[in-house]
Structure formats: structure tokens, C-alpha cells
XYZ file of N, CA and C in Angstrom:
627
model
N 0.842 -1.204 0.000
C 0.000 0.000 0.000
C 0.877 1.254 0.000
N 0.551 2.189 -0.869
C 1.280 3.448 -0.941
C 0.867 4.329 0.230
N 1.830 4.661 1.091
C 1.513 5.488 2.262
C 1.855 6.955 2.037
N 2.148 7.327 0.780
C 2.373 8.734 0.448
C 1.049 9.350 -0.002
N 0.607 10.361 0.716
C -0.625 11.064 0.367
C -0.262 12.260 -0.520
N -0.790 12.284 -1.730
C -0.454 13.338 -2.690
C -1.623 14.310 -2.848
N -1.288 15.599 -2.811
C -2.313 16.638 -2.915
C -1.858 17.679 -3.934
N -2.758 18.050 -4.839
C -2.442 19.054 -5.861
C -3.274 20.311 -5.618
N -2.590 21.441 -5.565
C -3.258 22.724 -5.351
C -3.361 23.476 -6.675
N -4.334 24.379 -6.753
C -4.589 25.090 -8.007
C -3.691 26.307 -8.203
N -3.085 26.805 -7.118
C -2.255 27.999 -7.281
C -0.851 27.626 -7.760
N -0.101 28.655 -8.138
C 1.290 28.488 -8.548
C 2.184 28.798 -7.353
N 3.186 27.967 -7.123
C 4.041 28.142 -5.948
C 4.692 29.517 -5.913
N 4.973 30.074 -7.089
C 5.588 31.409 -7.127
C 4.661 32.476 -6.555
N 3.366 32.175 -6.467
C 2.404 33.135 -5.912
C 2.284 33.038 -4.393
N 3.048 32.139 -3.782
C 2.961 31.975 -2.328
C 3.381 33.237 -1.591
N 4.226 34.044 -2.204
C 4.621 35.304 -1.571
C 3.410 36.208 -1.362
N 2.450 36.150 -2.279
C 1.226 36.939 -2.138
C 0.315 36.335 -1.073
N 0.205 35.014 -1.076
C -0.633 34.335 -0.085
C -0.116 34.595 1.320
N 1.208 34.622 1.458
C 1.818 34.788 2.780
C 1.577 36.161 3.371
N 1.030 37.095 2.580
C 0.834 38.453 3.078
C -0.596 38.704 3.553
N -1.494 37.780 3.331
C -2.883 38.050 3.705
C -3.460 36.933 4.570
N -4.753 37.018 4.827
C -5.409 36.071 5.726
C -5.426 34.649 5.180
N -5.200 34.506 3.888
C -5.195 33.163 3.313
C -4.062 32.304 3.879
N -3.031 32.946 4.418
C -1.918 32.198 4.988
C -2.388 31.322 6.144
N -3.234 31.864 7.003
C -3.746 31.092 8.135
C -4.480 29.851 7.652
N -5.307 30.022 6.626
C -6.055 28.892 6.078
C -5.113 27.867 5.459
N -4.083 28.353 4.752
C -3.137 27.445 4.120
C -2.358 26.660 5.168
N -1.907 27.338 6.223
C -1.184 26.664 7.303
C -2.030 25.555 7.906
N -3.268 25.879 8.207
C -4.155 24.889 8.814
C -4.376 23.701 7.890
N -4.515 23.983 6.595
C -4.743 22.911 5.632
C -3.518 22.008 5.518
N -2.328 22.602 5.441
C -1.107 21.803 5.332
C -0.921 20.918 6.554
N -1.217 21.452 7.719
C -1.090 20.661 8.948
C -2.131 19.547 8.975
N -3.351 19.846 8.550
C -4.397 18.818 8.491
C -3.993 17.682 7.549
N -3.412 18.036 6.412
C -2.968 17.020 5.462
C -1.820 16.204 6.040
N -0.946 16.859 6.799
C 0.172 16.162 7.442
C -0.331 15.155 8.468
N -1.326 15.553 9.249
C -1.909 14.654 10.242
C -2.626 13.488 9.566
N -3.307 13.789 8.474
C -4.013 12.745 7.727
C -3.037 11.722 7.162
N -1.888 12.197 6.693
C -0.886 11.288 6.139
C -0.373 10.330 7.205
N -0.137 10.838 8.409
C 0.320 9.977 9.503
C -0.757 8.972 9.888
N -1.985 9.441 10.049
C -3.077 8.549 10.443
C -3.305 7.456 9.407
N -3.243 7.821 8.133
C -3.453 6.847 7.061
C -2.360 5.787 7.057
N -1.117 6.225 7.284
C 0.000 5.283 7.296
C -0.143 4.287 8.440
N -0.443 4.786 9.627
C -0.524 3.892 10.794
C -1.752 2.991 10.733
N -2.785 3.457 10.054
C -3.991 2.646 9.927
C -3.847 1.566 8.858
N -2.846 1.710 7.991
C -2.693 0.774 6.880
C -2.324 -0.621 7.376
N -1.502 -0.690 8.419
C -1.175 -1.967 9.051
C -0.435 -1.697 10.353
N -0.456 -2.673 11.242
C 0.198 -2.520 12.541
C 1.696 -2.329 12.358
N 2.257 -1.386 13.097
C 3.693 -1.143 13.023
C 4.135 -0.317 11.840
N 3.193 0.241 11.084
C 3.556 1.074 9.933
C 3.743 2.515 10.389
N 4.964 3.007 10.264
C 5.261 4.380 10.654
C 5.551 5.266 9.451
N 5.919 4.654 8.328
C 6.310 5.439 7.157
C 5.089 6.008 6.447
N 5.086 7.315 6.307
C 4.009 7.994 5.609
C 4.486 9.360 5.170
N 3.730 9.994 4.291
C 4.159 11.297 3.789
C 2.978 12.078 3.247
N 3.095 13.390 3.353
C 2.187 14.312 2.670
C 3.024 15.064 1.643
N 2.609 14.985 0.401
C 3.378 15.554 -0.712
C 2.462 16.514 -1.457
N 2.715 17.816 -1.303
C 1.833 18.844 -1.867
C 2.504 19.532 -3.049
N 1.793 19.585 -4.167
C 2.323 20.220 -5.371
C 1.395 21.338 -5.829
N 1.955 22.242 -6.643
C 1.150 23.349 -7.162
C 0.534 22.962 -8.505
N -0.055 23.930 -9.184
C -0.739 23.664 -10.447
C 0.213 23.201 -11.546
N 1.501 23.475 -11.369
C 2.506 23.035 -12.339
C 3.190 21.743 -11.907
N 2.617 21.077 -10.901
C 3.146 19.816 -10.377
C 4.513 19.990 -9.707
N 4.781 21.199 -9.206
C 6.023 21.459 -8.478
C 5.758 21.364 -6.979
N 6.586 20.620 -6.240
C 6.359 20.469 -4.803
C 6.630 21.776 -4.058
N 5.778 22.093 -3.080
C 6.017 23.270 -2.244
C 5.915 22.939 -0.755
N 5.473 21.720 -0.452
C 5.414 21.288 0.950
C 5.487 19.766 0.992
N 6.422 19.260 1.784
C 6.570 17.819 1.939
C 6.903 17.507 3.390
N 6.259 16.494 3.944
C 6.636 15.981 5.255
C 6.667 14.461 5.157
N 7.764 13.874 5.638
C 7.936 12.429 5.596
C 8.129 11.904 7.014
N 7.368 10.875 7.355
C 7.470 10.238 8.662
C 8.170 8.889 8.523
N 8.838 8.476 9.584
C 9.476 7.160 9.584
C 9.495 6.623 11.013
N 9.875 5.377 11.166
C 9.873 4.756 12.481
C 10.923 5.381 13.403
N 10.596 5.596 14.667
C 11.580 6.115 15.623
C 12.479 5.019 16.184
N 12.197 3.762 15.865
C 12.885 2.634 16.500
C 14.416 2.736 16.461
N 15.047 3.074 15.315
C 16.520 3.122 15.292
C 17.122 4.169 16.222
N 16.304 5.107 16.712
C 16.817 6.217 17.514
C 16.530 6.068 19.010
N 15.987 4.933 19.423
C 15.653 4.768 20.836
C 16.891 4.833 21.728
N 18.028 4.379 21.208
C 19.259 4.397 21.997
C 19.986 5.729 21.992
N 19.453 6.705 21.275
C 20.126 8.004 21.143
C 19.714 9.004 22.217
N 18.649 8.714 22.927
C 18.104 9.695 23.862
C 17.889 9.072 25.230
N 18.368 9.772 26.252
C 18.293 9.271 27.618
C 16.856 9.041 28.067
N 15.950 9.915 27.646
C 14.558 9.778 28.074
C 13.947 8.468 27.562
N 14.352 8.030 26.379
C 13.855 6.759 25.853
C 14.447 5.586 26.633
N 15.740 5.652 26.883
C 16.416 4.599 27.653
C 15.772 4.461 29.029
N 15.583 5.584 29.707
C 14.995 5.561 31.050
C 13.572 5.012 31.021
N 12.826 5.351 29.977
C 11.442 4.883 29.889
C 11.394 3.367 29.764
N 12.229 2.818 28.901
C 12.240 1.367 28.708
C 12.683 0.651 29.980
N 13.688 1.191 30.652
C 14.132 0.599 31.920
C 12.993 0.592 32.934
N 12.247 1.682 32.981
C 11.160 1.797 33.959
C 9.990 0.867 33.657
N 9.871 0.443 32.398
C 8.743 -0.390 31.997
C 9.020 -1.885 32.118
N 10.228 -2.259 32.496
C 10.565 -3.673 32.621
C 11.101 -3.959 34.017
N 11.050 -5.212 34.394
C 11.423 -5.641 35.744
C 12.940 -5.812 35.840
N 13.625 -5.039 36.697
C 15.083 -5.147 36.804
C 15.549 -6.487 37.360
N 14.644 -7.250 37.956
C 15.023 -8.585 38.429
C 15.054 -9.589 37.276
N 14.548 -9.163 36.111
C 14.529 -10.036 34.940
C 15.467 -9.575 33.834
N 15.552 -8.264 33.636
C 16.322 -7.757 32.501
C 17.084 -6.495 32.884
N 18.313 -6.416 32.403
C 19.131 -5.206 32.523
C 19.456 -4.717 31.115
N 19.979 -3.496 31.039
C 20.234 -2.900 29.727
C 21.603 -2.230 29.674
N 22.120 -2.148 28.463
C 23.303 -1.338 28.196
C 23.185 -0.806 26.778
N 23.994 0.195 26.459
C 24.003 0.753 25.108
C 25.139 0.153 24.299
N 24.890 -0.086 23.027
C 25.937 -0.570 22.135
C 26.922 0.547 21.831
N 28.066 0.166 21.299
C 29.077 1.138 20.893
C 28.634 1.819 19.598
N 28.483 3.156 19.602
C 27.944 3.846 18.420
C 29.003 4.320 17.430
N 30.118 3.602 17.304
C 31.198 4.079 16.440
C 30.766 4.195 14.978
N 30.071 3.195 14.476
C 29.717 3.172 13.058
C 28.229 3.367 12.810
N 27.421 3.007 13.780
C 25.972 3.116 13.618
C 25.387 3.814 14.835
N 24.086 4.021 14.825
C 23.421 4.618 15.974
C 23.487 3.668 17.163
N 23.613 4.194 18.375
C 23.632 3.319 19.553
C 22.303 2.595 19.710
N 22.379 1.349 20.141
C 21.180 0.543 20.360
C 21.065 0.184 21.838
N 19.841 0.053 22.302
C 19.603 -0.428 23.656
C 19.634 -1.950 23.617
N 20.538 -2.541 24.389
C 20.704 -3.991 24.382
C 20.241 -4.580 25.707
N 19.264 -5.488 25.685
C 18.825 -6.145 26.915
C 19.665 -7.386 27.203
N 19.874 -7.692 28.465
C 20.545 -8.938 28.821
C 19.953 -9.469 30.118
N 19.967 -10.789 30.301
C 19.317 -11.393 31.464
C 19.917 -10.900 32.776
N 19.043 -10.705 33.751
C 19.495 -10.257 35.068
C 20.110 -11.399 35.862
N 19.815 -12.637 35.477
C 20.419 -13.798 36.147
C 20.444 -14.979 35.183
N 21.097 -16.055 35.607
C 21.292 -17.215 34.735
C 20.027 -18.032 34.500
N 18.971 -17.743 35.247
C 17.721 -18.486 35.107
C 16.843 -17.927 33.980
N 17.255 -16.811 33.413
C 16.445 -16.130 32.398
C 17.145 -16.209 31.048
N 16.397 -16.512 30.011
C 16.985 -16.682 28.682
C 17.112 -15.354 27.942
N 18.011 -15.339 26.976
C 18.176 -14.153 26.138
C 16.914 -13.892 25.312
N 16.288 -14.964 24.856
C 15.070 -14.811 24.064
C 13.978 -14.109 24.871
N 13.876 -14.457 26.152
C 12.845 -13.868 27.001
C 13.077 -12.378 27.207
N 14.330 -11.981 27.457
C 14.578 -10.555 27.706
C 14.402 -9.744 26.429
N 14.689 -10.346 25.275
C 14.440 -9.631 24.025
C 12.944 -9.447 23.779
N 12.153 -10.425 24.199
C 10.698 -10.272 24.101
C 10.214 -9.133 24.986
N 10.766 -9.047 26.197
C 10.404 -7.956 27.104
C 10.776 -6.608 26.494
N 11.988 -6.551 25.943
C 12.446 -5.292 25.339
C 11.586 -4.915 24.136
N 11.311 -5.872 23.271
C 10.517 -5.577 22.072
C 9.131 -5.060 22.432
N 8.527 -5.621 23.464
C 7.210 -5.159 23.902
C 7.278 -3.721 24.389
N 8.298 -3.424 25.218
C 8.456 -2.063 25.734
C 8.779 -1.083 24.613
N 9.661 -1.483 23.698
C 10.056 -0.599 22.596
C 8.883 -0.314 21.666
N 8.057 -1.315 21.410
C 6.884 -1.121 20.561
C 5.912 -0.138 21.195
N 5.694 -0.284 22.492
C 4.807 0.636 23.210
C 5.351 2.058 23.164
N 6.664 2.195 23.327
C 7.286 3.519 23.279
C 7.165 4.132 21.889
N 7.417 3.352 20.857
C 7.347 3.873 19.485
C 5.955 4.390 19.146
N 4.941 3.807 19.758
C 3.580 4.286 19.523
C 3.340 5.659 20.141
N 4.246 6.102 21.008
C 4.120 7.410 21.649
C 5.013 8.469 21.005
N 5.734 8.065 19.964
C 6.704 8.951 19.307
C 6.374 9.044 17.826
N 6.437 10.240 17.275
C 6.354 10.388 15.827
C 7.656 11.018 15.343
N 8.224 10.390 14.341
C 9.510 10.860 13.806
C 9.300 11.529 12.456
N 9.766 12.758 12.349
C 9.770 13.476 11.073
C 11.163 13.332 10.475
N 11.252 12.575 9.409
C 12.535 12.325 8.753
C 12.900 13.467 7.809
N 11.894 14.102 7.239
C 12.169 15.216 6.329
C 10.985 16.174 6.314
N 11.293 17.457 6.328
C 10.262 18.491 6.215
C 10.792 19.559 5.274
N 10.088 19.757 4.177
C 10.516 20.725 3.161
C 9.375 21.714 2.931
N 9.612 22.980 3.256
C 8.594 24.024 3.153
C 9.081 25.105 2.194
N 8.227 25.534 1.299
C 8.584 26.588 0.344
C 9.082 27.825 1.098
N 10.159 28.466 0.611
C 10.723 29.632 1.314
C 9.711 30.719 1.652
N 8.697 30.898 0.811
C 7.718 31.966 1.044
C 6.895 31.739 2.302
N 6.767 30.477 2.729
C 5.970 30.196 3.926
C 6.809 29.596 5.053
N 8.129 29.682 4.918
C 8.992 29.326 6.041
C 8.926 30.429 7.096
N 9.149 30.045 8.349
C 9.121 31.001 9.467
C 7.766 31.701 9.592
N 6.720 31.030 9.147
C 5.362 31.581 9.245
C 4.507 30.802 10.244
N 5.132 29.884 10.963
C 4.410 29.142 11.991
C 3.877 27.790 11.565
N 4.202 27.346 10.357
C 3.710 26.047 9.895
C 4.274 24.924 10.760
N 5.583 24.966 10.995
C 6.230 23.902 11.766
C 5.719 23.858 13.201
N 5.620 25.010 13.844
C 5.163 25.028 15.238
C 3.731 24.529 15.351
N 2.884 24.899 14.396
C 1.503 24.422 14.410
C 1.455 22.910 14.216
N 2.299 22.402 13.323
C 2.353 20.959 13.093
C 2.784 20.226 14.356
N 3.842 20.716 15.003
C 4.323 20.082 16.237
C 3.249 20.124 17.319
N 2.580 21.261 17.443
C 1.528 21.397 18.458
C 0.429 20.361 18.248
N 0.016 20.175 17.008
C -1.042 19.210 16.718
C -0.562 17.773 16.928
N 0.685 17.499 16.555
C 1.222 16.149 16.752
C 1.344 15.813 18.234
N 1.685 16.815 19.049
C 1.829 16.584 20.487
C 0.487 16.413 21.191
N -0.595 16.673 20.499
C -1.908 16.341 21.053
C -2.159 14.835 20.979
N -1.427 14.172 20.098
C -1.610 12.729 19.884
C -0.446 11.913 20.419
N 0.766 12.490 20.347
C 1.968 11.769 20.752
C 2.667 12.489 21.903
N 3.482 11.736 22.645
C 4.241 12.329 23.754
C 5.480 13.066 23.256
N 6.024 12.599 22.127
C 7.262 13.176 21.613
C 7.198 13.320 20.093
N 7.848 14.373 19.604
C 8.088 14.552 18.174
C 9.596 14.513 17.973
N 10.062 13.594 17.153
C 11.489 13.427 16.894
C 11.803 13.925 15.489
N 12.674 14.918 15.408
C 13.110 15.465 14.119
C 14.509 14.932 13.849
N 14.711 14.239 12.734
C 16.014 13.640 12.451
C 16.630 14.202 11.174
N 17.952 14.057 11.090
C 18.722 14.411 9.887
C 18.541 15.867 9.480
N 18.610 16.774 10.448
C 18.519 18.211 10.149
C 19.893 18.700 9.695
N 19.975 19.196 8.466
C 21.250 19.682 7.940
C 21.277 21.201 7.795
N 20.117 21.825 7.919
C 20.043 23.289 7.862
C 20.540 23.857 9.186
N 21.700 24.500 9.176
C 22.322 24.955 10.419
C 21.494 26.013 11.135
N 20.864 26.910 10.383
C 20.054 27.953 11.020
C 18.854 27.350 11.738
N 18.229 26.374 11.090
C 17.084 25.720 11.724
C 17.532 24.945 12.958
N 18.674 24.269 12.840
C 19.202 23.511 13.976
C 19.492 24.423 15.164
N 20.027 25.604 14.890
C 20.329 26.554 15.964
C 19.062 27.025 16.668
N 17.963 27.128 15.920
C 16.697 27.547 16.533
C 16.052 26.412 17.331
N 16.230 25.193 16.858
C 15.617 24.055 17.535
C 16.344 23.673 18.824
N 17.654 23.778 18.817
C 18.459 23.238 19.920
C 18.068 23.769 21.294
N 17.883 25.085 21.492
C 17.569 25.572 22.845
C 16.223 25.085 23.376
N 15.313 24.705 22.487
C 13.972 24.324 22.920
C 13.759 22.815 22.894
N 14.774 22.069 22.474
C 14.648 20.615 22.397
C 14.836 19.982 23.772
N 14.117 18.910 24.014
C 14.281 18.154 25.250
C 15.651 17.502 25.282
N 16.059 16.925 24.154
C 17.392 16.343 23.989
C 17.807 16.495 22.532
N 19.113 16.437 22.305
C 19.635 16.486 20.940
C 20.617 15.340 20.731
N 20.822 14.986 19.472
C 21.800 13.954 19.134
C 22.328 14.255 17.740
N 23.642 14.200 17.578
C 24.257 14.445 16.275
C 24.704 13.126 15.663
N 24.270 12.883 14.441
C 24.693 11.697 13.703
C 25.324 12.135 12.388
N 25.788 11.182 11.620
C 26.506 11.500 10.393
C 25.608 12.203 9.375
N 24.298 11.955 9.422
C 23.382 12.562 8.447
C 22.919 13.950 8.852
N 23.169 14.346 10.099
C 22.724 15.654 10.567
C 22.370 15.616 12.037
N 21.714 16.653 12.511
C 21.337 16.759 13.921
C 19.917 16.236 14.133
N 19.692 15.691 15.325
C 18.383 15.155 15.687
C 17.887 15.870 16.939
N 16.592 16.141 16.972
C 16.008 16.905 18.073
C 14.753 16.204 18.577
N 14.719 15.984 19.884
C 13.555 15.381 20.519
C 12.747 16.484 21.187
N 11.495 16.613 20.788
C 10.630 17.680 21.281
C 9.477 17.094 22.085
N 9.132 17.782 23.172
C 7.903 17.467 23.890
C 7.116 18.761 24.052
N 6.120 18.785 24.917
C 5.248 19.953 25.012
C 5.967 21.201 25.518
N 7.134 21.037 26.136
C 7.900 22.210 26.572
C 8.362 23.042 25.385
N 8.420 22.438 24.195
C 8.810 23.167 22.985
C 7.834 24.289 22.677
N 6.590 24.129 23.098
C 5.540 25.089 22.760
C 5.489 26.273 23.711
N 6.237 26.226 24.815
C 6.214 27.315 25.805
C 6.812 28.600 25.237
């Protein structure tokens, strides 16, 4: 099933500078955010464990002016202390303990191991997988967000995050390569992590303060 939701608008992207100056901007922002939420809901409803989805908006000339892509947060669970602590708190320390893998070449992973010799490795991995799945359902990861320059810094991103945080506990932004955007996100992020593809930012409701 194609989890990319495609939307075509009648205006020309070059006219967005005019839209951004009047009341139509508010309507456009709300519509883009609604489409973004719909793309996530459609992806997750398509099958259990489906996190990949996208809203792809084009103008009358079929040129993209707004794109948001979602992906699974699972590979990033070991990158943030709040995720590690949550998983530890959700499992019995008399059964399973945890450590982080060495992140030299790849992202760090949370590794479960038996708390004693009476417990099997298979059992502790089942415990971890259950906890990790529950956690992933509380996180939405934005892998890419591309907004036309005319409507950047107009509140589209903040509105999107606000709406996502009504449904999820965390919004995870990954692979940010725009240095100016990264500088704005960092002071308001709950946690940050730098990887080879760019900077990652974990946001919760404190971002909206």
C-alpha cells in the first residue's frame, strides 16, 4: 500500500509570496497541517507497526512546495536518555538489565541482557521488544520536512508540532542539515543527538512554551 498522500493545489508556488501576506496564509497553514496529520493517520492505519508515511503537496505546475515524511523512531531509541529511562522503567530489573551498544559506526542501540542465569536471552528480548513497541507508539519521527521559502518562518512547523503533540508524547526530528534551523531548535529541544546525516532533536510539550 502506498503510504504517500499526494495533494495538488490550483495555485502556482511562485504566488505563495502573495498568499503569505494576507489572511489566506492562516487557512493554508491549517490545511497543510491537516494534510500532514491525515498522512500519519493513514499510514498507521494501513497496518500494525507502519510508521512510514508522507504528505506531498504540489502546485498547479506539479512542483512540490510542501513535503513531510514520517518514519519509524525505533533506530533512535538508543540516542536519547529519556527513551532509555522509559524502557528501563517499563521492565522488571530482576529479569532484565540494559546497556548501550558502541555507536562508532551506527546509531547506539539499547541492548537487553538477562538479570540472572535463570532467564533466557530470548525472554529478555521479548520484554524489550514489547516495551520498545509501546514507546514507538508514543513517538512520531519526522525524517524530512521541506517548506517553500515563502511560507517558512510563518508558523507552519510550530503548528504541526503542536497538533502532533496532542496525539503523541514526543516529536522526533532527524537528519537536520540546515544549520540555522538547527540553531533555533536546539535551545527548545528536550534532547539532541548528532549523527553523520545531521542533527536530531527530541521535542515534547515544553517546545511550545
